Amino acid sequence: MNNLEKNKNEDALKLAWSDVQQKLDKIFEGGGLKAVAKQKEKNKLTARQRIAYLCDNDKPFIELGAFAGYNMYEEYGGCPAGGTVSGIGYISGRQCIVVANDQTVKAGAWFPITGKKNLRMQEIAMENKLPVIYIVDSAGVFLPMQDQIFPDKEHFGRIFRNNAKMSAMGITQIAAVTGACVAGGAYLPIMSDETLMVEGNGSIFLAGPYLVKAAIGEDVDAETLGGAATHTEISGIADYKFKTEEECLDEVKRLVSKLGHFPKAGFSRIEKQEPSVDASEIFKVMSPGNTKPYNVMDIINCIVDQNSFDEFKQDYGKTIVCGYARIDGWAVGIVANQRLVVKSKKGEMQLGGVIYNDSADKSARFIMNCNQKKIPLVFLQDVTGFMVGSRSEHAGIIKDGAKMVNAVANSVVPKITIITGNSYGAGNYAMCGKAYDPRFIFAWPSAKIAVMGGEQAAKTMLQIQVAGMKAKGEAVSAEKENEILKKITEKYENQTTPFYAAARLWVDAIIDPSQTRMMISEAINAADHNADIADFKTGVIQV
């Protein structure tokens, strides 16, 4: 690859990341400037201001789910970031999960995606045994969509079930009530280990003043009904009260500073070495639209510690690169799709980004090795799927693919997935897509997630649609076919973008490619807090 091509690649990926940042800037406005102004009138901070005040400013805060709800619920005015701000940060030097309701978005009401996002944060906390800080300021369930957030297994009530489960696991949960906490949502702070309230703004009650009046005819104001004084002096529900949010959050810092530690998993970590290639070079690897082959080692060398990569079965199964390495000092096993067109062991040419029999076989063995050695796994996804055709079928591609999927599904070590490019079909599964429980899953701005590539999918759907029209006796001209194809392609391509995936929490975040190394390191640091690693078993595998 010459310098001109590298420059074009860099410009395209940086432009894509700039687009991400512009969209994030809009999301960070929450419910808009007027809603933010109303917060300030009440002497209240915004959700992001609360988190910024709470977290250590000399360590990273990794926001998760910022794109949750993106371009969804437009009929209700949208739901930026799912109405909550959440992520992993450090409080008094301790890595924690923080979840803060954004009161500027529909008074902090819970949409379906809000519930899914909060459940994901609790899942991360449980998997990694991280303390959870809830900053509560919510009006409860968004009533126009109550049937999609209230009654099912993965809906609103699951939050409180998880509160109880985490408490039984010994995971600390602290709730800072800085605003309203209404109806079913009132259980969250009370099921936490400790509850802190801000006088004048914080309130907890099953039914607000208007509902109390309607239900039993009692006239009562919010502060008397469930304010900080009521719950610290009369009901005993809350543990602390403070005059300002800052004082409240200062106490959270003090409480966290005194927490004990769980036994660590003990993943290997030594003094880090900087990568042999500068992180900025990572932008130069992939072509615009990911249309050209590239060597995945050019990405790996930007991420791993210098001279730490030991490739496994280098001359076998070349469309997947496997190897042991260190990232920021942490020992890792890397499984990465190779996009070069390579020669197989038999001298045959193999397409880059496709999983062949030998690649699947090699990967399954390597994944089992990492589980045997208690080494976390990092998957770098840029895969178009498994190889098709009579030769592959006769060679047992389904069997070898199943072997790899079995190894991924049954892995007990932490798995961190980075989708750098394509993530199509069963390749998404085999390379540890969301359905295979990665501890964390991130996407580059260049990521595309779908059952198959846009062009193939659009042509397939076109054939089906045209056949149906002809079966009804409708004449279909070439112009009509092109019009249909264009509409199908536009819709399908929109559904393959990282924004579409992040909006639905198929990925935890869209990340700056140059921050990939840091994100992986922080993910493994989180995973190291949980020493409970089960024995590795693969079950039945056809050999």
Coordinates of C-alpha atoms in Angstrom, one line a residue:
M1 CA 0.0 0.0 0.0
N2 CA 1.5 3.3 -1.1
N3 CA 1.4 6.6 0.8
L4 CA -1.4 8.0 -1.4
E5 CA -3.7 5.1 -0.5
K6 CA -2.8 5.3 3.2
N7 CA -3.7 9.0 3.1
K8 CA -7.0 8.3 1.5
N9 CA -7.8 5.6 4.0
E10 CA -6.9 7.9 6.9
D11 CA -9.0 10.7 5.6
A12 CA -12.0 8.4 5.1
L13 CA -11.9 6.8 8.6
K14 CA -11.2 10.1 10.3
L15 CA -14.1 11.6 8.5
A16 CA -16.3 8.7 9.7
W17 CA -15.1 9.3 13.3
S18 CA -15.8 13.0 12.9
D19 CA -19.4 12.1 11.9
V20 CA -19.7 10.0 15.1
Q21 CA -18.5 12.9 17.2
Q22 CA -20.9 15.3 15.6
K23 CA -23.8 12.9 16.3
L24 CA -22.6 12.5 19.9
D25 CA -22.4 16.3 20.4
K26 CA -26.1 16.4 19.5
I27 CA -26.9 13.5 21.8
F28 CA -25.0 15.1 24.7
E29 CA -27.5 18.0 24.6
G30 CA -30.1 15.6 26.1
G31 CA -33.6 16.9 26.0
G32 CA -32.4 20.3 24.6
L33 CA -31.1 23.6 25.9
K34 CA -34.5 24.6 27.4
A35 CA -34.7 21.5 29.4
V36 CA -31.2 22.0 30.6
A37 CA -32.0 25.5 31.6
K38 CA -34.9 24.2 33.7
Q39 CA -32.5 21.9 35.6
K40 CA -30.3 24.9 36.4
E41 CA -33.3 26.9 37.7
K42 CA -33.8 24.1 40.2
N43 CA -30.1 24.1 41.2
K44 CA -29.7 20.7 39.6
L45 CA -26.8 19.5 37.6
T46 CA -27.3 17.6 34.3
A47 CA -26.6 13.8 34.2
R48 CA -23.2 14.3 32.6
Q49 CA -22.2 17.1 35.0
R50 CA -23.0 14.8 37.9
I51 CA -20.9 12.0 36.5
A52 CA -18.0 14.4 35.7
Y53 CA -18.1 15.7 39.3
L54 CA -18.3 12.2 40.7
C55 CA -15.6 10.4 38.7
D56 CA -11.8 10.9 39.0
N57 CA -10.7 13.3 36.3
D58 CA -7.2 11.7 35.9
K59 CA -8.6 8.4 34.7
P60 CA -10.9 7.6 31.7
F61 CA -14.7 7.5 31.9
I62 CA -15.9 5.2 29.1
E63 CA -19.5 6.0 28.2
L64 CA -21.5 3.0 27.2
G65 CA -24.8 3.1 25.3
A66 CA -24.5 6.8 24.2
F67 CA -26.2 5.9 21.0
A68 CA -29.0 4.0 22.7
G69 CA -32.3 5.0 21.1
Y70 CA -30.7 6.9 18.3
N71 CA -33.3 7.7 15.6
M72 CA -35.9 5.7 17.5
Y73 CA -39.2 6.9 19.1
E74 CA -39.3 9.8 16.7
E75 CA -43.1 10.0 17.1
Y76 CA -42.5 10.9 20.8
G77 CA -39.7 13.4 20.1
G78 CA -36.9 10.9 20.4
C79 CA -35.0 9.5 23.4
P80 CA -31.3 10.7 23.3
A81 CA -29.0 8.2 24.9
G82 CA -32.0 6.2 26.1
G83 CA -32.7 8.8 28.7
T84 CA -29.7 7.8 30.8
V85 CA -26.0 8.4 30.9
S86 CA -23.9 5.4 31.9
G87 CA -20.5 3.9 31.7
I88 CA -17.4 2.7 33.5
G89 CA -15.3 5.2 35.4
Y90 CA -13.1 5.5 38.5
I91 CA -14.4 6.9 41.8
S92 CA -11.8 7.4 44.5
G93 CA -9.5 5.2 42.5
R94 CA -12.1 2.4 42.3
Q95 CA -13.5 1.2 38.9
C96 CA -17.3 1.4 39.0
I97 CA -20.4 1.4 36.9
V98 CA -22.3 4.6 36.9
V99 CA -25.9 5.0 35.8
A100 CA -27.5 8.4 35.8
N101 CA -31.1 9.3 34.7
D102 CA -31.2 12.3 32.3
Q103 CA -34.2 14.3 33.6
T104 CA -34.0 16.6 30.6
V105 CA -35.3 13.7 28.4
K106 CA -39.0 13.2 29.1
A107 CA -38.4 13.8 32.8
G108 CA -36.1 10.8 32.9
A109 CA -38.9 8.5 31.9
W110 CA -38.1 4.9 31.0
F111 CA -38.5 3.9 27.3
P112 CA -38.0 0.3 26.2
I113 CA -34.4 1.1 25.3
T114 CA -33.9 2.7 28.7
G115 CA -34.7 -0.6 30.4
K116 CA -32.5 -2.5 28.0
K117 CA -29.6 -0.1 28.6
N118 CA -29.9 -0.2 32.4
L119 CA -30.1 -4.0 32.3
R120 CA -26.9 -4.1 30.2
M121 CA -25.1 -1.9 32.8
Q122 CA -26.2 -4.3 35.6
E123 CA -25.1 -7.2 33.5
I124 CA -21.6 -5.7 33.2
A125 CA -21.6 -5.1 36.9
M126 CA -22.5 -8.7 37.7
E127 CA -20.1 -10.2 35.2
N128 CA -17.2 -8.1 36.5
K129 CA -18.2 -7.6 40.1
L130 CA -18.0 -3.9 39.9
P131 CA -19.8 -1.5 42.3
V132 CA -22.7 0.4 40.9
I133 CA -23.7 4.0 41.5
Y134 CA -27.2 5.0 40.5
I135 CA -27.9 8.7 40.2
V136 CA -31.6 8.8 40.3
D137 CA -33.8 11.5 38.7
S138 CA -36.7 9.8 36.9
A139 CA -40.5 10.1 36.5
G140 CA -40.8 6.3 36.0
V141 CA -42.2 4.3 33.1
F142 CA -43.0 6.2 29.9
L143 CA -46.7 5.5 30.0
P144 CA -47.5 5.6 26.2
M145 CA -45.2 2.6 25.8
Q146 CA -45.9 0.9 29.1
D147 CA -46.8 -2.4 27.4
Q148 CA -43.2 -2.6 25.9
I149 CA -41.4 -1.7 29.2
F150 CA -43.4 -3.0 32.1
P151 CA -44.4 -6.6 32.2
D152 CA -41.9 -8.9 30.4
K153 CA -38.8 -10.7 31.7
E154 CA -36.3 -8.3 30.3
H155 CA -38.4 -5.2 31.1
F156 CA -38.5 -2.6 34.0
G157 CA -39.1 -5.1 36.8
R158 CA -35.9 -7.0 36.0
I159 CA -33.9 -4.0 37.3
F160 CA -35.1 -4.6 40.8
R161 CA -34.6 -8.4 40.5
N162 CA -31.0 -7.6 39.6
N163 CA -30.7 -5.2 42.6
A164 CA -31.5 -8.2 44.8
K165 CA -29.3 -10.6 42.9
M166 CA -26.3 -8.2 43.0
S167 CA -26.8 -7.6 46.7
A168 CA -26.7 -11.4 47.3
M169 CA -23.5 -11.5 45.2
G170 CA -21.9 -8.9 47.5
I171 CA -21.8 -6.2 44.8
T172 CA -22.1 -2.7 46.3
Q173 CA -24.9 -0.5 45.1
I174 CA -25.3 3.1 46.1
A175 CA -28.2 5.3 45.1
A176 CA -27.9 9.1 45.1
V177 CA -31.4 10.5 44.7
T178 CA -31.0 13.9 43.1
G179 CA -34.6 14.2 41.8
A180 CA -37.8 12.4 41.5
C181 CA -38.0 8.6 42.1
V182 CA -41.6 7.5 41.5
A183 CA -43.8 4.4 41.5
G184 CA -42.0 1.2 40.8
G185 CA -38.8 3.1 40.3
A186 CA -38.9 3.9 44.1
Y187 CA -37.7 0.3 44.7
L188 CA -34.3 0.9 43.1
P189 CA -32.7 3.1 45.7
I190 CA -34.2 1.2 48.6
M191 CA -32.9 -2.1 47.2
S192 CA -29.5 -0.5 47.0
D193 CA -27.1 -0.8 50.0
E194 CA -27.2 2.9 50.8
T195 CA -29.5 5.7 49.8
L196 CA -28.5 9.4 49.7
M197 CA -31.0 12.2 49.1
V198 CA -30.7 15.9 48.2
E199 CA -33.0 18.1 50.2
G200 CA -35.6 20.0 48.2
N201 CA -35.1 18.1 44.9
G202 CA -34.8 14.4 45.9
S203 CA -38.1 12.5 46.5
I204 CA -39.1 8.9 46.7
F205 CA -42.7 7.7 46.7
L206 CA -44.9 5.0 45.2
A207 CA -47.5 7.6 44.2
G208 CA -47.0 11.3 43.7
P209 CA -49.3 14.0 45.2
Y210 CA -51.7 14.1 42.3
L211 CA -52.2 10.3 42.3
V212 CA -52.6 10.3 46.1
K213 CA -55.3 13.0 45.8
A214 CA -57.1 10.9 43.1
A215 CA -56.7 7.6 45.0
I216 CA -57.5 8.5 48.6
G217 CA -58.4 12.2 48.5
E218 CA -55.4 13.3 50.6
D219 CA -53.8 16.7 49.9
V220 CA -50.0 16.5 50.4
D221 CA -47.0 18.1 48.8
A222 CA -44.0 16.2 47.4
E223 CA -41.6 17.1 50.1
T224 CA -43.9 16.0 52.9
L225 CA -44.9 12.9 51.1
G226 CA -41.4 11.6 50.2
G227 CA -38.7 14.2 50.5
A228 CA -35.3 13.8 52.1
A229 CA -36.4 14.9 55.6
T230 CA -39.3 12.5 55.5
H231 CA -37.2 9.5 54.6
T232 CA -34.3 10.2 56.8
E233 CA -36.3 11.3 59.9
I234 CA -39.6 9.5 59.7
S235 CA -39.7 6.5 57.4
G236 CA -36.0 5.6 57.8
I237 CA -35.9 4.6 54.2
A238 CA -32.9 6.9 53.3
D239 CA -29.6 6.9 55.0
Y240 CA -28.2 10.4 54.4
K241 CA -29.5 13.8 53.3
F242 CA -27.6 16.8 51.9
K243 CA -28.3 20.4 51.0
T244 CA -26.6 20.2 47.6
E245 CA -25.9 17.7 44.9
E246 CA -22.2 18.3 45.2
E247 CA -22.3 17.4 49.0
C248 CA -24.3 14.3 48.1
L249 CA -21.8 13.1 45.5
D250 CA -18.9 13.9 47.8
E251 CA -20.3 11.4 50.2
V252 CA -20.6 8.8 47.5
K253 CA -16.9 9.3 46.9
R254 CA -16.2 8.7 50.6
L255 CA -18.3 5.6 50.7
V256 CA -16.6 4.1 47.6
S257 CA -13.1 4.9 49.0
K258 CA -13.8 2.6 51.9
L259 CA -15.0 -0.5 49.9
G260 CA -13.2 -3.7 50.3
H261 CA -12.0 -5.8 47.3
F262 CA -13.1 -9.1 45.8
P263 CA -10.4 -11.6 45.0
K264 CA -9.0 -10.9 41.6
A265 CA -9.1 -13.3 38.6
G266 CA -5.3 -12.9 38.4
F267 CA -5.0 -12.4 34.6
S268 CA -1.3 -12.0 33.8
R269 CA -0.1 -8.4 33.6
I270 CA 3.5 -7.1 33.4
E271 CA 4.9 -3.6 32.8
K272 CA 3.5 -2.3 29.6
Q273 CA 5.5 -1.6 26.4
E274 CA 4.3 0.9 23.9
P275 CA 3.2 -0.6 20.5
S276 CA 5.8 -0.8 17.8
V277 CA 3.5 1.3 15.5
D278 CA 1.9 4.6 16.6
A279 CA -1.8 4.4 17.3
S280 CA -2.5 7.1 14.7
E281 CA -1.4 4.7 12.0
I282 CA -4.4 2.6 12.6
F283 CA -6.5 5.0 10.5
K284 CA -4.4 4.3 7.4
V285 CA -5.1 0.5 7.2
M286 CA -8.7 0.1 5.9
S287 CA -9.9 1.5 2.5
P288 CA -13.0 3.7 2.2
G289 CA -16.0 1.4 2.5
N290 CA -13.6 -1.4 3.3
T291 CA -13.5 -2.5 -0.3
K292 CA -9.8 -3.5 -0.6
P293 CA -7.8 -6.2 1.1
Y294 CA -5.4 -5.3 3.9
N295 CA -3.1 -7.1 6.4
V296 CA -4.8 -7.3 9.8
M297 CA -1.3 -7.4 11.4
D298 CA -1.2 -3.6 10.6
I299 CA -4.0 -3.2 13.0
I300 CA -2.6 -5.6 15.6
N301 CA 0.7 -3.9 15.6
C302 CA -0.9 -0.6 16.6
I303 CA -2.6 -2.3 19.5
V304 CA -0.3 -4.8 21.1
D305 CA 2.8 -4.2 23.2
Q306 CA 6.0 -4.1 21.2
N307 CA 7.5 -7.5 20.3
S308 CA 4.7 -9.3 22.3
F309 CA 2.8 -11.0 19.5
D310 CA 3.4 -14.8 19.1
E311 CA 1.4 -16.1 16.2
F312 CA -0.3 -19.5 16.5
K313 CA -0.2 -21.9 13.5
Q314 CA 1.1 -19.1 11.3
D315 CA 1.1 -21.2 8.1
Y316 CA -2.3 -22.9 8.6
G317 CA -5.8 -21.5 8.3
K318 CA -4.6 -18.1 7.0
T319 CA -7.9 -16.2 6.8
I320 CA -7.9 -16.0 10.6
V321 CA -4.9 -14.8 12.5
C322 CA -4.5 -16.2 16.0
G323 CA -1.8 -15.3 18.5
Y324 CA -0.8 -14.5 22.1
A325 CA 0.1 -11.0 22.9
R326 CA 0.1 -8.3 25.5
I327 CA -2.1 -5.2 25.5
D328 CA -1.0 -2.5 28.0
G329 CA 0.8 -5.2 29.8
W330 CA -2.2 -7.6 29.9
A331 CA -1.8 -11.1 28.4
V332 CA -4.4 -11.7 25.7
G333 CA -5.3 -14.1 23.0
I334 CA -6.2 -12.4 19.7
V335 CA -8.5 -13.9 17.0
A336 CA -8.6 -11.7 14.0
N337 CA -10.1 -12.0 10.5
Q338 CA -7.4 -11.6 7.8
R339 CA -8.5 -9.6 4.8
L340 CA -5.6 -10.4 2.6
V341 CA -6.1 -12.8 -0.3
V342 CA -3.8 -15.6 0.8
K343 CA -2.6 -19.0 -0.3
S344 CA -3.8 -22.0 1.6
K345 CA -1.7 -24.9 2.8
K346 CA -2.6 -26.7 -0.5
G347 CA -1.5 -23.7 -2.6
E348 CA -5.1 -22.6 -3.3
M349 CA -6.1 -18.9 -3.1
Q350 CA -8.4 -18.0 -0.3
L351 CA -10.6 -14.9 0.0
G352 CA -9.8 -12.5 2.8
G353 CA -12.5 -12.0 5.5
V354 CA -14.0 -15.5 4.8
I355 CA -13.8 -18.3 7.3
Y356 CA -12.6 -21.6 5.7
N357 CA -12.5 -25.1 7.2
D358 CA -8.9 -24.8 8.3
S359 CA -9.4 -21.3 9.8
A360 CA -12.3 -22.4 11.8
D361 CA -10.4 -25.5 13.0
K362 CA -7.4 -23.4 14.0
S363 CA -9.5 -20.8 15.8
A364 CA -11.4 -23.4 17.8
R365 CA -8.1 -25.0 19.0
F366 CA -6.6 -21.6 19.9
I367 CA -9.8 -20.5 21.8
M368 CA -9.6 -23.7 23.8
N369 CA -5.9 -23.1 24.6
C370 CA -6.7 -19.6 25.9
N371 CA -9.4 -21.0 28.2
Q372 CA -7.0 -23.7 29.4
K373 CA -4.4 -21.0 30.3
K374 CA -6.9 -18.4 31.6
I375 CA -6.0 -15.8 29.0
P376 CA -8.7 -13.3 28.0
L377 CA -9.7 -13.3 24.4
V378 CA -9.9 -10.4 22.0
F379 CA -11.8 -10.8 18.7
L380 CA -11.1 -8.4 15.8
Q381 CA -14.1 -8.8 13.5
D382 CA -14.0 -8.1 9.8
V383 CA -15.8 -11.2 8.4
T384 CA -18.1 -11.8 5.5
G385 CA -19.1 -15.3 6.8
F386 CA -18.1 -18.9 6.2
M387 CA -17.0 -20.2 2.8
V388 CA -19.9 -21.6 0.7
G389 CA -20.0 -23.9 -2.3
S390 CA -19.9 -27.7 -2.9
R391 CA -16.2 -28.0 -2.1
S392 CA -16.6 -26.4 1.3
E393 CA -19.9 -28.3 2.1
H394 CA -18.2 -31.6 1.1
A395 CA -15.3 -30.8 3.3
G396 CA -17.6 -30.2 6.3
I397 CA -17.6 -26.4 6.7
I398 CA -20.7 -26.6 8.8
K399 CA -19.0 -29.1 11.1
D400 CA -15.8 -27.0 11.4
G401 CA -17.9 -23.8 11.9
A402 CA -19.9 -25.5 14.6
K403 CA -16.7 -26.5 16.3
M404 CA -15.5 -22.8 16.4
V405 CA -19.0 -21.6 17.5
N406 CA -19.0 -24.3 20.3
A407 CA -15.6 -23.1 21.6
V408 CA -16.7 -19.4 21.6
A409 CA -20.0 -20.1 23.2
N410 CA -18.5 -22.2 26.0
S411 CA -15.5 -19.9 26.7
V412 CA -15.2 -19.0 30.4
V413 CA -12.5 -16.4 30.0
P414 CA -13.5 -12.8 29.3
K415 CA -14.1 -12.0 25.7
I416 CA -13.8 -8.5 24.2
T417 CA -15.0 -8.0 20.7
I418 CA -14.1 -5.1 18.4
I419 CA -16.0 -4.9 15.1
T420 CA -13.6 -3.1 12.8
G421 CA -15.3 -3.8 9.4
N422 CA -17.8 -6.3 8.2
S423 CA -19.7 -8.5 10.6
Y424 CA -21.9 -10.7 8.4
G425 CA -23.9 -13.9 8.9
A426 CA -22.6 -16.7 11.0
G427 CA -19.2 -15.0 10.9
N428 CA -20.7 -12.6 13.5
Y429 CA -21.5 -15.5 15.7
A430 CA -18.2 -17.4 15.3
M431 CA -16.2 -14.2 16.0
C432 CA -18.1 -13.6 19.3
G433 CA -21.0 -11.3 18.3
K434 CA -23.4 -9.9 20.9
A435 CA -25.3 -13.2 21.1
Y436 CA -22.2 -14.9 22.5
D437 CA -21.8 -12.8 25.6
P438 CA -18.7 -10.8 25.1
R439 CA -17.9 -8.9 28.3
F440 CA -17.7 -5.8 26.1
I441 CA -18.4 -5.3 22.4
F442 CA -17.3 -2.1 20.6
A443 CA -17.5 -1.0 17.0
W444 CA -15.4 1.2 14.8
P445 CA -17.1 3.9 12.7
S446 CA -16.4 1.5 9.7
A447 CA -18.4 -1.4 11.1
K448 CA -21.2 -3.0 9.2
I449 CA -23.5 -5.6 10.9
A450 CA -25.9 -7.7 8.9
V451 CA -26.9 -11.2 7.9
M452 CA -25.1 -10.6 4.6
G453 CA -23.5 -7.8 2.5
G454 CA -25.8 -5.1 1.3
E455 CA -25.5 -5.8 -2.4
Q456 CA -26.1 -9.5 -2.1
A457 CA -29.0 -9.0 0.3
A458 CA -30.7 -6.3 -1.9
K459 CA -30.5 -8.4 -5.0
T460 CA -31.9 -11.4 -3.1
M461 CA -34.8 -9.4 -1.8
L462 CA -35.4 -7.9 -5.2
Q463 CA -35.7 -11.3 -6.8
I464 CA -38.2 -12.4 -4.2
Q465 CA -40.3 -9.2 -4.5
V466 CA -40.3 -9.2 -8.3
A467 CA -41.2 -12.9 -8.4
G468 CA -44.2 -12.1 -6.1
M469 CA -45.3 -9.2 -8.4
K470 CA -45.1 -11.3 -11.5
A471 CA -47.0 -14.1 -9.8
K472 CA -49.8 -11.6 -9.4
G473 CA -49.7 -10.8 -13.1
E474 CA -48.0 -7.4 -12.7
A475 CA -45.6 -6.3 -15.4
V476 CA -42.2 -5.3 -14.0
S477 CA -40.0 -3.2 -16.3
A478 CA -36.2 -2.7 -15.9
E479 CA -36.8 0.8 -14.6
K480 CA -39.2 -0.5 -12.0
E481 CA -36.7 -3.1 -10.9
N482 CA -34.0 -0.5 -10.5
E483 CA -36.4 1.7 -8.5
I484 CA -37.2 -1.2 -6.2
L485 CA -33.6 -2.2 -5.9
K486 CA -32.6 1.4 -4.9
K487 CA -35.2 1.5 -2.1
I488 CA -34.2 -1.9 -0.8
T489 CA -30.5 -1.0 -0.9
E490 CA -31.0 2.3 1.0
K491 CA -33.1 0.6 3.7
Y492 CA -30.7 -2.3 4.1
E493 CA -27.6 -0.2 4.1
N494 CA -29.1 2.0 6.8
Q495 CA -29.7 -1.1 8.9
T496 CA -26.1 -2.2 8.6
T497 CA -24.5 1.0 10.0
P498 CA -22.8 1.1 13.4
F499 CA -25.4 3.8 14.5
Y500 CA -28.3 1.4 13.9
A501 CA -26.5 -1.3 15.9
A502 CA -25.5 1.0 18.7
A503 CA -29.0 2.4 18.9
R504 CA -30.3 -1.1 19.7
L505 CA -27.3 -1.9 22.0
W506 CA -26.0 -4.6 19.7
V507 CA -22.7 -2.9 20.5
D508 CA -21.8 -1.1 23.7
A509 CA -20.2 1.9 22.0
I510 CA -18.8 3.2 18.7
I511 CA -15.2 4.0 19.5
D512 CA -12.3 6.0 18.2
P513 CA -10.0 3.4 16.4
S514 CA -6.9 5.0 17.9
Q515 CA -8.4 4.3 21.4
T516 CA -8.9 0.6 20.8
R517 CA -5.9 -0.4 22.9
M518 CA -7.1 1.6 25.9
M519 CA -10.6 0.3 25.6
I520 CA -9.4 -3.3 25.6
S521 CA -7.1 -2.6 28.6
E522 CA -9.9 -1.1 30.6
A523 CA -12.2 -4.0 29.8
I524 CA -9.7 -6.5 31.0
N525 CA -9.1 -4.5 34.1
A526 CA -12.8 -4.6 34.8
A527 CA -13.0 -8.4 34.1
D528 CA -10.0 -9.0 36.5
H529 CA -12.3 -8.0 39.4
N530 CA -14.2 -11.3 39.2
A531 CA -12.2 -14.4 40.2
D532 CA -15.2 -16.7 39.6
I533 CA -14.2 -18.5 36.4
A534 CA -16.0 -21.8 35.7
D535 CA -14.2 -24.9 34.4
F536 CA -14.1 -24.9 30.6
K537 CA -16.2 -27.6 28.9
T538 CA -17.0 -27.7 25.2
G539 CA -19.7 -30.3 25.1
V540 CA -20.2 -32.5 22.0
I541 CA -18.1 -31.6 19.0
Q542 CA -17.9 -33.4 15.7
V543 CA -14.3 -34.0 14.7

